[in-house]
Amino acid sequence: MHDFEYEAPTTVADAVAMLAKHNGSARILAGGTDLIDQIRMGRFAPDVVVDIKKVEALHSIDISADGLRLGAVVPCYQIYGNETICRDYSALADATKIIGGAQIQSRASVGGNLCNSGPAADSTPALIALGAQAMIAGPNVIREVPVEKFCTGPGKNVLQPGELLTALVMPARPAHSGSHYLRFIPRNEMDIAVVGAGASVVLDESGKNFVSARIAIGAVAATPLFAEEASNLLAGQPVGDEAIEAAMAATRKIATPIDDMRGTVEFRKHVTGVLTRRALEKAIERARANTGS
Ligand SMILES: Cc1cc2nc3c(=O)[nH]c(=O)nc-3n(C[C@@H](O)[C@@H](O)[C@H](O)COP(=O)(O)OP(=O)(O)OC[C@H]3O[C@@H](n4cnc5c(N)ncnc54)[C@H](O)[C@@H]3O)c2cc1C
């Protein structure tokens, strides 16, 4: 394994300063579940690893009338262990429950899952469905990027040298809203998604019509995708097969999967539609149960 220096700052400002000092030769470590393996395999050879787990400000889960602010290093088990997240941001709870097993979930962060920028990352479609913004700190600026624009290719994202993700911010959930994330994997455990789909819906008071929806898919393109056209097709429509089938078709249309040992292009496109339907149906069921009281 490549030798590297280890730094453990306690503030975001110090972390940014360390990244700047090492000018592109440093890598951030959050849970390390991807990074340690990547260094061992020679994919990255950083001179310095900046461990951000000791930065207290990155550990918080803040839920208020404005929404949810999730610190960049919060591990998966704390997310699905939070009752309010399970109720109001269910898609995120669904995704964090299926990332690896218990040991991985005790270290792995959603921030790291996003920054690793794998096309099949499970939490990213859930974040996109929930309308999350990525909060980024750098030497001169703090900026905000919608999660659907964060990943730019397999393993690539908008972070510039010297920048780190500090938090993921999601808007408050209105009454009659619900969300769900699910994936198809070839075996029951410890594999990556062949297809993943997240959906979030807001229904009207009757529970019979969509007010708005957001659908996202994973593992079927170079980056997780926001299915914008499919989402827009649902707004204002009666909840039913016609609207859902239109959304399934529009979601399938944007999938550009690869053929590999886990599935063919044709199979993955088909499953994209199936999972879109299932994600929507569960999100609708949850929205109907959420009267906001
Ligand atoms: C056995 C096993 C099973 C797994 N199963 C799944 C699965 O089912 N689904 C799934 O989606 N993933 C799975 N993973 C991968 C998953 O554990 C990671 O993607 C994890 O979420 C990354 O989080 P981390 O905190 O460990 O990040 P790290 O490994 O610490 O970091 C990952 C990358 O992001 C960068 N980074 C981390 N945090 C920041 C930040 N705040 N700002 C800027 N850059 C940052 C790091 O430099 C590194 O390049 C699995 C991994 C293993 C080992």
mmCIF file of C-alpha atoms and ligand atoms in Angstrom:
data_model
loop_
_atom_site.group_PDB
_atom_site.id
_atom_site.type_symbol
_atom_site.label_atom_id
_atom_site.label_comp_id
_atom_site.label_asym_id
_atom_site.label_seq_id
_atom_site.Cartn_x
_atom_site.Cartn_y
_atom_site.Cartn_z
ATOM 1 C CA MET A 1 0.000 0.000 0.000
ATOM 2 C CA HIS A 2 1.241 3.483 -0.915
ATOM 3 C CA ASP A 3 2.702 5.467 2.056
ATOM 4 C CA PHE A 4 0.877 8.645 2.967
ATOM 5 C CA GLU A 5 0.795 11.283 5.686
ATOM 6 C CA TYR A 6 -2.284 11.361 7.890
ATOM 7 C CA GLU A 7 -3.959 14.581 9.052
ATOM 8 C CA ALA A 8 -7.053 14.880 11.241
ATOM 9 C CA PRO A 9 -8.307 18.490 11.367
ATOM 10 C CA THR A 10 -11.093 19.500 13.760
ATOM 11 C CA THR A 11 -12.613 22.357 11.751
ATOM 12 C CA VAL A 12 -13.791 22.778 8.162
ATOM 13 C CA ALA A 13 -11.442 25.769 7.776
ATOM 14 C CA ASP A 14 -8.444 23.643 8.804
ATOM 15 C CA ALA A 15 -9.515 20.835 6.457
ATOM 16 C CA VAL A 16 -9.773 23.308 3.570
ATOM 17 C CA ALA A 17 -6.371 24.798 4.474
ATOM 18 C CA MET A 18 -4.776 21.331 4.502
ATOM 19 C CA LEU A 19 -6.272 20.480 1.119
ATOM 20 C CA ALA A 20 -5.026 23.806 -0.270
ATOM 21 C CA LYS A 21 -1.535 23.292 1.193
ATOM 22 C CA HIS A 22 -1.174 19.928 -0.475
ATOM 23 C CA ASN A 23 -2.440 21.276 -3.780
ATOM 24 C CA GLY A 24 -4.266 18.308 -5.268
ATOM 25 C CA SER A 25 -2.093 15.577 -3.713
ATOM 26 C CA ALA A 26 -4.421 15.150 -0.696
ATOM 27 C CA ARG A 27 -7.558 12.997 -0.449
ATOM 28 C CA ILE A 28 -10.334 13.275 2.044
ATOM 29 C CA LEU A 29 -11.256 10.287 4.173
ATOM 30 C CA ALA A 30 -14.773 10.157 5.626
ATOM 31 C CA GLY A 31 -15.641 6.529 6.459
ATOM 32 C CA GLY A 32 -12.834 5.145 4.301
ATOM 33 C CA THR A 33 -14.950 2.262 2.962
ATOM 34 C CA ASP A 34 -14.118 3.210 -0.641
ATOM 35 C CA LEU A 35 -10.924 5.177 -0.137
ATOM 36 C CA ILE A 36 -8.856 2.607 1.761
ATOM 37 C CA ASP A 37 -9.553 -0.028 -0.879
ATOM 38 C CA GLN A 38 -8.815 2.430 -3.689
ATOM 39 C CA ILE A 39 -5.426 3.323 -2.180
ATOM 40 C CA ARG A 40 -4.657 -0.354 -1.617
ATOM 41 C CA MET A 41 -5.515 -1.159 -5.241
ATOM 42 C CA GLY A 42 -3.410 1.756 -6.528
ATOM 43 C CA ARG A 43 -6.284 3.753 -8.003
ATOM 44 C CA PHE A 44 -5.291 6.725 -5.820
ATOM 45 C CA ALA A 45 -1.824 7.455 -4.476
ATOM 46 C CA PRO A 46 -2.325 10.522 -2.265
ATOM 47 C CA ASP A 47 0.616 12.084 -0.396
ATOM 48 C CA VAL A 48 -1.761 13.053 2.400
ATOM 49 C CA VAL A 49 -5.054 11.652 3.669
ATOM 50 C CA VAL A 50 -7.191 14.253 5.439
ATOM 51 C CA ASP A 51 -9.517 12.451 7.853
ATOM 52 C CA ILE A 52 -12.581 14.652 8.373
ATOM 53 C CA LYS A 53 -14.312 12.418 10.947
ATOM 54 C CA LYS A 54 -13.002 14.620 13.775
ATOM 55 C CA VAL A 55 -14.720 17.725 12.395
ATOM 56 C CA GLU A 56 -17.683 17.990 14.763
ATOM 57 C CA ALA A 57 -19.667 20.292 12.448
ATOM 58 C CA LEU A 58 -19.826 17.543 9.794
ATOM 59 C CA HIS A 59 -21.570 15.072 12.137
ATOM 60 C CA SER A 60 -24.892 16.813 12.666
ATOM 61 C CA ILE A 61 -28.379 15.800 11.606
ATOM 62 C CA ASP A 62 -30.489 18.982 11.805
ATOM 63 C CA ILE A 63 -34.201 18.714 11.137
ATOM 64 C CA SER A 64 -36.267 21.902 11.254
ATOM 65 C CA ALA A 65 -39.213 23.584 9.543
ATOM 66 C CA ASP A 66 -36.778 24.384 6.698
ATOM 67 C CA GLY A 67 -35.919 20.731 6.056
ATOM 68 C CA LEU A 68 -33.071 18.322 6.706
ATOM 69 C CA ARG A 69 -29.382 19.236 6.862
ATOM 70 C CA LEU A 70 -27.217 16.132 6.941
ATOM 71 C CA GLY A 71 -23.525 16.508 7.820
ATOM 72 C CA ALA A 72 -21.158 15.046 5.237
ATOM 73 C CA VAL A 73 -19.708 12.326 7.489
ATOM 74 C CA VAL A 74 -22.871 11.037 9.193
ATOM 75 C CA PRO A 75 -22.735 7.240 8.813
ATOM 76 C CA CYS A 76 -25.582 5.225 7.317
ATOM 77 C CA TYR A 77 -26.715 3.598 10.576
ATOM 78 C CA GLN A 78 -27.411 7.001 12.156
ATOM 79 C CA ILE A 79 -29.529 7.972 9.179
ATOM 80 C CA TYR A 80 -31.848 4.958 9.124
ATOM 81 C CA GLY A 81 -31.775 5.013 12.947
ATOM 82 C CA ASN A 82 -33.402 8.461 12.946
ATOM 83 C CA GLU A 83 -37.197 8.241 13.301
ATOM 84 C CA THR A 84 -37.916 11.528 11.529
ATOM 85 C CA ILE A 85 -35.751 10.603 8.546
ATOM 86 C CA CYS A 86 -37.457 7.198 8.337
ATOM 87 C CA ARG A 87 -40.862 8.899 8.323
ATOM 88 C CA ASP A 88 -40.263 12.030 6.224
ATOM 89 C CA TYR A 89 -37.213 11.196 4.084
ATOM 90 C CA SER A 90 -37.932 7.483 3.673
ATOM 91 C CA ALA A 91 -36.038 7.103 0.376
ATOM 92 C CA LEU A 92 -32.826 8.043 2.181
ATOM 93 C CA ALA A 93 -33.541 5.584 4.999
ATOM 94 C CA ASP A 94 -34.289 2.874 2.378
ATOM 95 C CA ALA A 95 -30.968 3.511 0.606
ATOM 96 C CA THR A 96 -28.787 3.656 3.737
ATOM 97 C CA LYS A 97 -30.267 0.372 5.020
ATOM 98 C CA ILE A 98 -29.020 -1.535 1.958
ATOM 99 C CA ILE A 99 -25.504 -0.089 1.561
ATOM 100 C CA GLY A 100 -23.201 -3.018 2.379
ATOM 101 C CA GLY A 101 -23.764 -4.737 5.728
ATOM 102 C CA ALA A 102 -23.697 -3.601 9.358
ATOM 103 C CA GLN A 103 -19.923 -2.958 9.458
ATOM 104 C CA ILE A 104 -19.989 -0.848 6.294
ATOM 105 C CA GLN A 105 -23.055 1.063 7.517
ATOM 106 C CA SER A 106 -21.276 1.935 10.746
ATOM 107 C CA ARG A 107 -18.569 3.876 8.840
ATOM 108 C CA ALA A 108 -19.852 4.682 5.339
ATOM 109 C CA SER A 109 -21.338 8.135 4.856
ATOM 110 C CA VAL A 110 -23.855 9.359 2.303
ATOM 111 C CA GLY A 111 -21.443 12.231 1.637
ATOM 112 C CA GLY A 112 -18.715 9.722 0.761
ATOM 113 C CA ASN A 113 -21.116 7.700 -1.362
ATOM 114 C CA LEU A 114 -21.859 10.863 -3.371
ATOM 115 C CA CYS A 115 -18.228 12.081 -3.558
ATOM 116 C CA ASN A 116 -17.069 8.642 -4.695
ATOM 117 C CA SER A 117 -19.441 9.299 -7.613
ATOM 118 C CA GLY A 118 -20.024 5.700 -8.653
ATOM 119 C CA PRO A 119 -22.843 5.332 -11.208
ATOM 120 C CA ALA A 120 -24.492 2.651 -9.006
ATOM 121 C CA ALA A 121 -24.216 4.503 -5.662
ATOM 122 C CA ASP A 122 -27.423 3.727 -3.798
ATOM 123 C CA SER A 123 -27.926 6.923 -1.842
ATOM 124 C CA THR A 124 -27.515 9.317 -4.786
ATOM 125 C CA PRO A 125 -30.850 8.586 -6.566
ATOM 126 C CA ALA A 126 -32.574 8.876 -3.169
ATOM 127 C CA LEU A 127 -30.956 12.294 -2.606
ATOM 128 C CA ILE A 128 -31.942 13.441 -6.101
ATOM 129 C CA ALA A 129 -35.552 12.300 -5.589
ATOM 130 C CA LEU A 130 -35.620 14.286 -2.331
ATOM 131 C CA GLY A 131 -34.326 17.420 -4.071
ATOM 132 C CA ALA A 132 -31.022 17.548 -2.152
ATOM 133 C CA GLN A 133 -28.412 20.265 -2.579
ATOM 134 C CA ALA A 134 -24.720 19.562 -2.002
ATOM 135 C CA MET A 135 -23.043 22.207 0.186
ATOM 136 C CA ILE A 136 -19.396 22.679 -0.783
ATOM 137 C CA ALA A 137 -16.635 24.578 1.061
ATOM 138 C CA GLY A 138 -13.422 25.683 -0.632
ATOM 139 C CA PRO A 139 -10.568 28.105 -0.070
ATOM 140 C CA ASN A 140 -12.437 31.160 -1.326
ATOM 141 C CA VAL A 141 -16.059 30.222 -1.576
ATOM 142 C CA ILE A 142 -18.967 28.238 -0.184
ATOM 143 C CA ARG A 143 -21.234 26.993 -2.953
ATOM 144 C CA GLU A 144 -24.328 24.886 -3.456
ATOM 145 C CA VAL A 145 -24.895 22.360 -6.255
ATOM 146 C CA PRO A 146 -28.071 20.318 -6.884
ATOM 147 C CA VAL A 147 -27.146 16.655 -6.371
ATOM 148 C CA GLU A 148 -28.291 15.759 -9.907
ATOM 149 C CA LYS A 149 -25.519 18.037 -11.226
ATOM 150 C CA PHE A 150 -22.813 16.885 -8.785
ATOM 151 C CA CYS A 151 -21.513 13.751 -10.560
ATOM 152 C CA THR A 152 -19.978 14.340 -13.969
ATOM 153 C CA GLY A 153 -18.832 10.807 -14.897
ATOM 154 C CA PRO A 154 -17.855 7.509 -13.267
ATOM 155 C CA GLY A 155 -15.721 8.542 -10.255
ATOM 156 C CA LYS A 156 -15.847 12.203 -11.318
ATOM 157 C CA ASN A 157 -17.672 15.192 -9.863
ATOM 158 C CA VAL A 158 -17.760 18.975 -9.668
ATOM 159 C CA LEU A 159 -15.429 19.233 -6.646
ATOM 160 C CA GLN A 160 -12.342 21.319 -7.430
ATOM 161 C CA PRO A 161 -8.960 20.687 -5.752
ATOM 162 C CA GLY A 162 -9.189 22.151 -2.251
ATOM 163 C CA GLU A 163 -12.976 21.736 -1.985
ATOM 164 C CA LEU A 164 -14.947 19.425 0.254
ATOM 165 C CA LEU A 165 -18.573 18.508 0.675
ATOM 166 C CA THR A 166 -19.842 19.746 4.043
ATOM 167 C CA ALA A 167 -23.543 18.830 4.045
ATOM 168 C CA LEU A 168 -26.550 17.675 2.074
ATOM 169 C CA VAL A 169 -29.605 19.857 2.447
ATOM 170 C CA MET A 170 -33.128 18.690 1.615
ATOM 171 C CA PRO A 171 -36.314 20.781 1.654
ATOM 172 C CA ALA A 172 -39.052 20.198 4.238
ATOM 173 C CA ARG A 173 -41.591 17.538 3.338
ATOM 174 C CA PRO A 174 -45.192 18.686 2.991
ATOM 175 C CA ALA A 175 -48.239 16.688 4.143
ATOM 176 C CA HIS A 176 -49.296 14.004 1.628
ATOM 177 C CA SER A 177 -45.712 13.409 0.492
ATOM 178 C CA GLY A 178 -43.852 10.107 0.390
ATOM 179 C CA SER A 179 -40.676 8.653 -1.085
ATOM 180 C CA HIS A 180 -38.972 5.329 -1.739
ATOM 181 C CA TYR A 181 -35.678 3.940 -3.069
ATOM 182 C CA LEU A 182 -35.126 0.385 -4.242
ATOM 183 C CA ARG A 183 -32.633 -1.487 -6.386
ATOM 184 C CA PHE A 184 -32.263 -4.739 -8.266
ATOM 185 C CA ILE A 185 -29.155 -6.783 -7.438
ATOM 186 C CA PRO A 186 -28.205 -10.239 -8.737
ATOM 187 C CA ARG A 187 -27.924 -11.724 -5.262
ATOM 188 C CA ASN A 188 -29.261 -10.787 -1.889
ATOM 189 C CA GLU A 189 -26.246 -9.124 -0.294
ATOM 190 C CA MET A 190 -23.037 -7.239 -0.937
ATOM 191 C CA ASP A 191 -23.412 -6.443 -4.587
ATOM 192 C CA ILE A 192 -23.908 -3.217 -6.461
ATOM 193 C CA ALA A 193 -27.165 -2.197 -8.085
ATOM 194 C CA VAL A 194 -27.942 -3.441 -11.593
ATOM 195 C CA VAL A 195 -30.592 -0.725 -11.573
ATOM 196 C CA GLY A 196 -31.676 1.605 -8.769
ATOM 197 C CA ALA A 197 -34.721 3.895 -8.664
ATOM 198 C CA GLY A 198 -35.827 6.597 -6.262
ATOM 199 C CA ALA A 199 -39.139 8.436 -6.293
ATOM 200 C CA SER A 200 -40.674 11.178 -4.236
ATOM 201 C CA VAL A 201 -44.261 12.352 -4.671
ATOM 202 C CA VAL A 202 -46.536 15.028 -3.277
ATOM 203 C CA LEU A 203 -50.265 14.258 -3.618
ATOM 204 C CA ASP A 204 -53.252 16.538 -3.147
ATOM 205 C CA GLU A 205 -55.451 16.251 -0.061
ATOM 206 C CA SER A 206 -57.689 13.626 -1.673
ATOM 207 C CA GLY A 207 -54.651 11.419 -2.325
ATOM 208 C CA LYS A 208 -55.938 10.893 -5.871
ATOM 209 C CA ASN A 209 -53.808 13.378 -7.823
ATOM 210 C CA PHE A 210 -50.102 14.134 -8.106
ATOM 211 C CA VAL A 211 -49.126 17.681 -7.163
ATOM 212 C CA SER A 212 -45.472 17.014 -8.045
ATOM 213 C CA ALA A 213 -42.970 14.187 -8.321
ATOM 214 C CA ARG A 214 -39.235 13.585 -8.638
ATOM 215 C CA ILE A 215 -37.830 10.357 -10.073
ATOM 216 C CA ALA A 216 -34.129 9.400 -10.201
ATOM 217 C CA ILE A 217 -32.376 6.315 -11.530
ATOM 218 C CA GLY A 218 -28.970 4.772 -10.872
ATOM 219 C CA ALA A 219 -26.592 2.245 -12.473
ATOM 220 C CA VAL A 220 -27.991 2.775 -15.979
ATOM 221 C CA ALA A 221 -25.791 5.662 -17.139
ATOM 222 C CA ALA A 222 -22.379 7.172 -16.435
ATOM 223 C CA THR A 223 -23.907 9.067 -13.516
ATOM 224 C CA PRO A 224 -27.101 8.750 -11.458
ATOM 225 C CA LEU A 225 -29.818 10.615 -13.375
ATOM 226 C CA PHE A 226 -32.723 12.904 -12.514
ATOM 227 C CA ALA A 227 -35.609 11.754 -14.734
ATOM 228 C CA GLU A 228 -36.907 15.264 -15.254
ATOM 229 C CA GLU A 229 -39.339 14.627 -18.090
ATOM 230 C CA ALA A 230 -40.834 11.599 -16.309
ATOM 231 C CA SER A 231 -41.214 13.677 -13.139
ATOM 232 C CA ASN A 232 -42.908 16.558 -14.969
ATOM 233 C CA LEU A 233 -45.303 14.172 -16.727
ATOM 234 C CA LEU A 234 -46.818 13.249 -13.352
ATOM 235 C CA ALA A 235 -47.462 16.763 -12.022
ATOM 236 C CA GLY A 236 -51.195 17.541 -11.946
ATOM 237 C CA GLN A 237 -52.199 14.081 -13.220
ATOM 238 C CA PRO A 238 -54.568 11.608 -11.554
ATOM 239 C CA VAL A 239 -52.702 8.835 -9.739
ATOM 240 C CA GLY A 240 -53.175 5.752 -11.886
ATOM 241 C CA ASP A 241 -51.745 3.404 -14.475
ATOM 242 C CA GLU A 242 -51.831 5.898 -17.327
ATOM 243 C CA ALA A 243 -49.637 8.480 -15.581
ATOM 244 C CA ILE A 244 -47.324 5.868 -14.102
ATOM 245 C CA GLU A 245 -46.827 4.107 -17.447
ATOM 246 C CA ALA A 246 -45.985 7.424 -19.118
ATOM 247 C CA ALA A 247 -43.380 8.068 -16.400
ATOM 248 C CA MET A 248 -41.976 4.534 -16.814
ATOM 249 C CA ALA A 249 -41.547 5.053 -20.558
ATOM 250 C CA ALA A 250 -39.891 8.452 -20.087
ATOM 251 C CA THR A 251 -37.512 7.020 -17.484
ATOM 252 C CA ARG A 252 -36.574 4.076 -19.716
ATOM 253 C CA LYS A 253 -35.889 6.548 -22.530
ATOM 254 C CA ILE A 254 -33.047 8.299 -20.664
ATOM 255 C CA ALA A 255 -31.361 5.070 -19.495
ATOM 256 C CA THR A 256 -28.153 4.340 -21.430
ATOM 257 C CA PRO A 257 -26.894 1.244 -19.592
ATOM 258 C CA ILE A 258 -23.955 -1.008 -20.380
ATOM 259 C CA ASP A 259 -23.929 -4.747 -21.041
ATOM 260 C CA ASP A 260 -22.012 -6.641 -18.374
ATOM 261 C CA MET A 261 -22.085 -9.808 -16.299
ATOM 262 C CA ARG A 262 -24.908 -8.345 -14.193
ATOM 263 C CA GLY A 263 -27.310 -7.686 -17.063
ATOM 264 C CA THR A 264 -27.787 -6.741 -20.693
ATOM 265 C CA VAL A 265 -28.771 -3.315 -21.985
ATOM 266 C CA GLU A 266 -32.258 -4.597 -22.823
ATOM 267 C CA PHE A 267 -32.724 -6.159 -19.388
ATOM 268 C CA ARG A 268 -31.513 -3.059 -17.567
ATOM 269 C CA LYS A 269 -33.837 -0.817 -19.585
ATOM 270 C CA HIS A 270 -36.761 -3.090 -18.797
ATOM 271 C CA VAL A 271 -35.909 -3.175 -15.083
ATOM 272 C CA THR A 272 -35.589 0.633 -15.079
ATOM 273 C CA GLY A 273 -39.283 0.839 -15.955
ATOM 274 C CA VAL A 274 -40.279 -1.848 -13.448
ATOM 275 C CA LEU A 275 -38.386 -0.207 -10.585
ATOM 276 C CA THR A 276 -39.755 3.219 -11.493
ATOM 277 C CA ARG A 277 -43.258 1.807 -11.110
ATOM 278 C CA ARG A 278 -42.429 0.115 -7.793
ATOM 279 C CA ALA A 279 -40.678 3.203 -6.386
ATOM 280 C CA LEU A 280 -43.665 5.357 -7.345
ATOM 281 C CA GLU A 281 -46.227 2.918 -5.946
ATOM 282 C CA LYS A 282 -44.508 2.735 -2.555
ATOM 283 C CA ALA A 283 -43.990 6.519 -2.487
ATOM 284 C CA ILE A 284 -47.724 6.968 -3.218
ATOM 285 C CA GLU A 285 -48.670 4.522 -0.453
ATOM 286 C CA ARG A 286 -46.479 6.454 2.002
ATOM 287 C CA ALA A 287 -47.867 9.815 0.840
ATOM 288 C CA ARG A 288 -51.432 8.603 1.417
ATOM 289 C CA ALA A 289 -50.508 7.550 4.947
ATOM 290 C CA ASN A 290 -48.902 10.953 5.646
ATOM 291 C CA THR A 291 -51.715 13.343 6.506
ATOM 292 C CA GLY A 292 -49.287 15.792 8.078
ATOM 293 C CA SER A 293 -50.816 15.522 11.532
HETATM 294 C C1 LIG B 1 -18.234 -4.526 1.324
HETATM 295 C C2 LIG B 1 -18.781 -3.231 0.737
HETATM 296 C C3 LIG B 1 -20.109 -3.190 0.337
HETATM 297 C C4 LIG B 1 -20.621 -2.017 -0.218
HETATM 298 N N1 LIG B 1 -21.936 -1.996 -0.621
HETATM 299 C C5 LIG B 1 -22.443 -0.870 -1.174
HETATM 300 C C6 LIG B 1 -23.799 -0.830 -1.604
HETATM 301 O O1 LIG B 1 -24.548 -1.796 -1.471
HETATM 302 N N2 LIG B 1 -24.248 0.323 -2.167
HETATM 303 C C7 LIG B 1 -23.446 1.431 -2.325
HETATM 304 O O2 LIG B 1 -23.908 2.442 -2.833
HETATM 305 N N3 LIG B 1 -22.163 1.411 -1.918
HETATM 306 C C8 LIG B 1 -21.646 0.296 -1.354
HETATM 307 N N4 LIG B 1 -20.352 0.276 -0.947
HETATM 308 C C9 LIG B 1 -19.552 1.509 -1.092
HETATM 309 C C10 LIG B 1 -19.884 2.461 0.070
HETATM 310 O O3 LIG B 1 -19.461 1.876 1.288
HETATM 311 C C11 LIG B 1 -19.222 3.782 -0.148
HETATM 312 O O4 LIG B 1 -19.566 4.364 -1.387
HETATM 313 C C12 LIG B 1 -19.459 4.758 1.004
HETATM 314 O O5 LIG B 1 -20.779 5.254 1.064
HETATM 315 C C13 LIG B 1 -18.460 5.883 0.922
HETATM 316 O O6 LIG B 1 -18.538 6.602 2.114
HETATM 317 P P1 LIG B 1 -17.269 6.732 3.046
HETATM 318 O O7 LIG B 1 -17.693 7.656 4.145
HETATM 319 O O8 LIG B 1 -16.728 5.425 3.443
HETATM 320 O O9 LIG B 1 -16.303 7.479 2.036
HETATM 321 P P2 LIG B 1 -14.686 7.369 1.777
HETATM 322 O O10 LIG B 1 -14.341 5.989 1.416
HETATM 323 O O11 LIG B 1 -14.017 7.953 3.004
HETATM 324 O O12 LIG B 1 -14.576 8.367 0.598
HETATM 325 C C14 LIG B 1 -15.054 8.029 -0.688
HETATM 326 C C15 LIG B 1 -14.545 9.057 -1.708
HETATM 327 O O13 LIG B 1 -15.157 10.317 -1.519
HETATM 328 C C16 LIG B 1 -14.214 11.310 -1.119
HETATM 329 N N5 LIG B 1 -14.869 12.034 -0.029
HETATM 330 C C17 LIG B 1 -15.479 11.473 1.052
HETATM 331 N N6 LIG B 1 -16.090 12.424 1.785
HETATM 332 C C18 LIG B 1 -15.836 13.608 1.148
HETATM 333 C C19 LIG B 1 -16.217 14.958 1.421
HETATM 334 N N7 LIG B 1 -16.971 15.288 2.485
HETATM 335 N N8 LIG B 1 -15.811 15.918 0.557
HETATM 336 C C20 LIG B 1 -15.065 15.593 -0.536
HETATM 337 N N9 LIG B 1 -14.677 14.339 -0.838
HETATM 338 C C21 LIG B 1 -15.065 13.350 0.001
HETATM 339 C C22 LIG B 1 -12.965 10.554 -0.695
HETATM 340 O O14 LIG B 1 -11.785 11.294 -0.885
HETATM 341 C C23 LIG B 1 -13.036 9.330 -1.589
HETATM 342 O O15 LIG B 1 -12.564 9.644 -2.865
HETATM 343 C C24 LIG B 1 -19.792 -0.868 -0.368
HETATM 344 C C25 LIG B 1 -18.456 -0.908 0.054
HETATM 345 C C26 LIG B 1 -17.948 -2.082 0.587
HETATM 346 C C27 LIG B 1 -16.500 -2.112 1.028
#
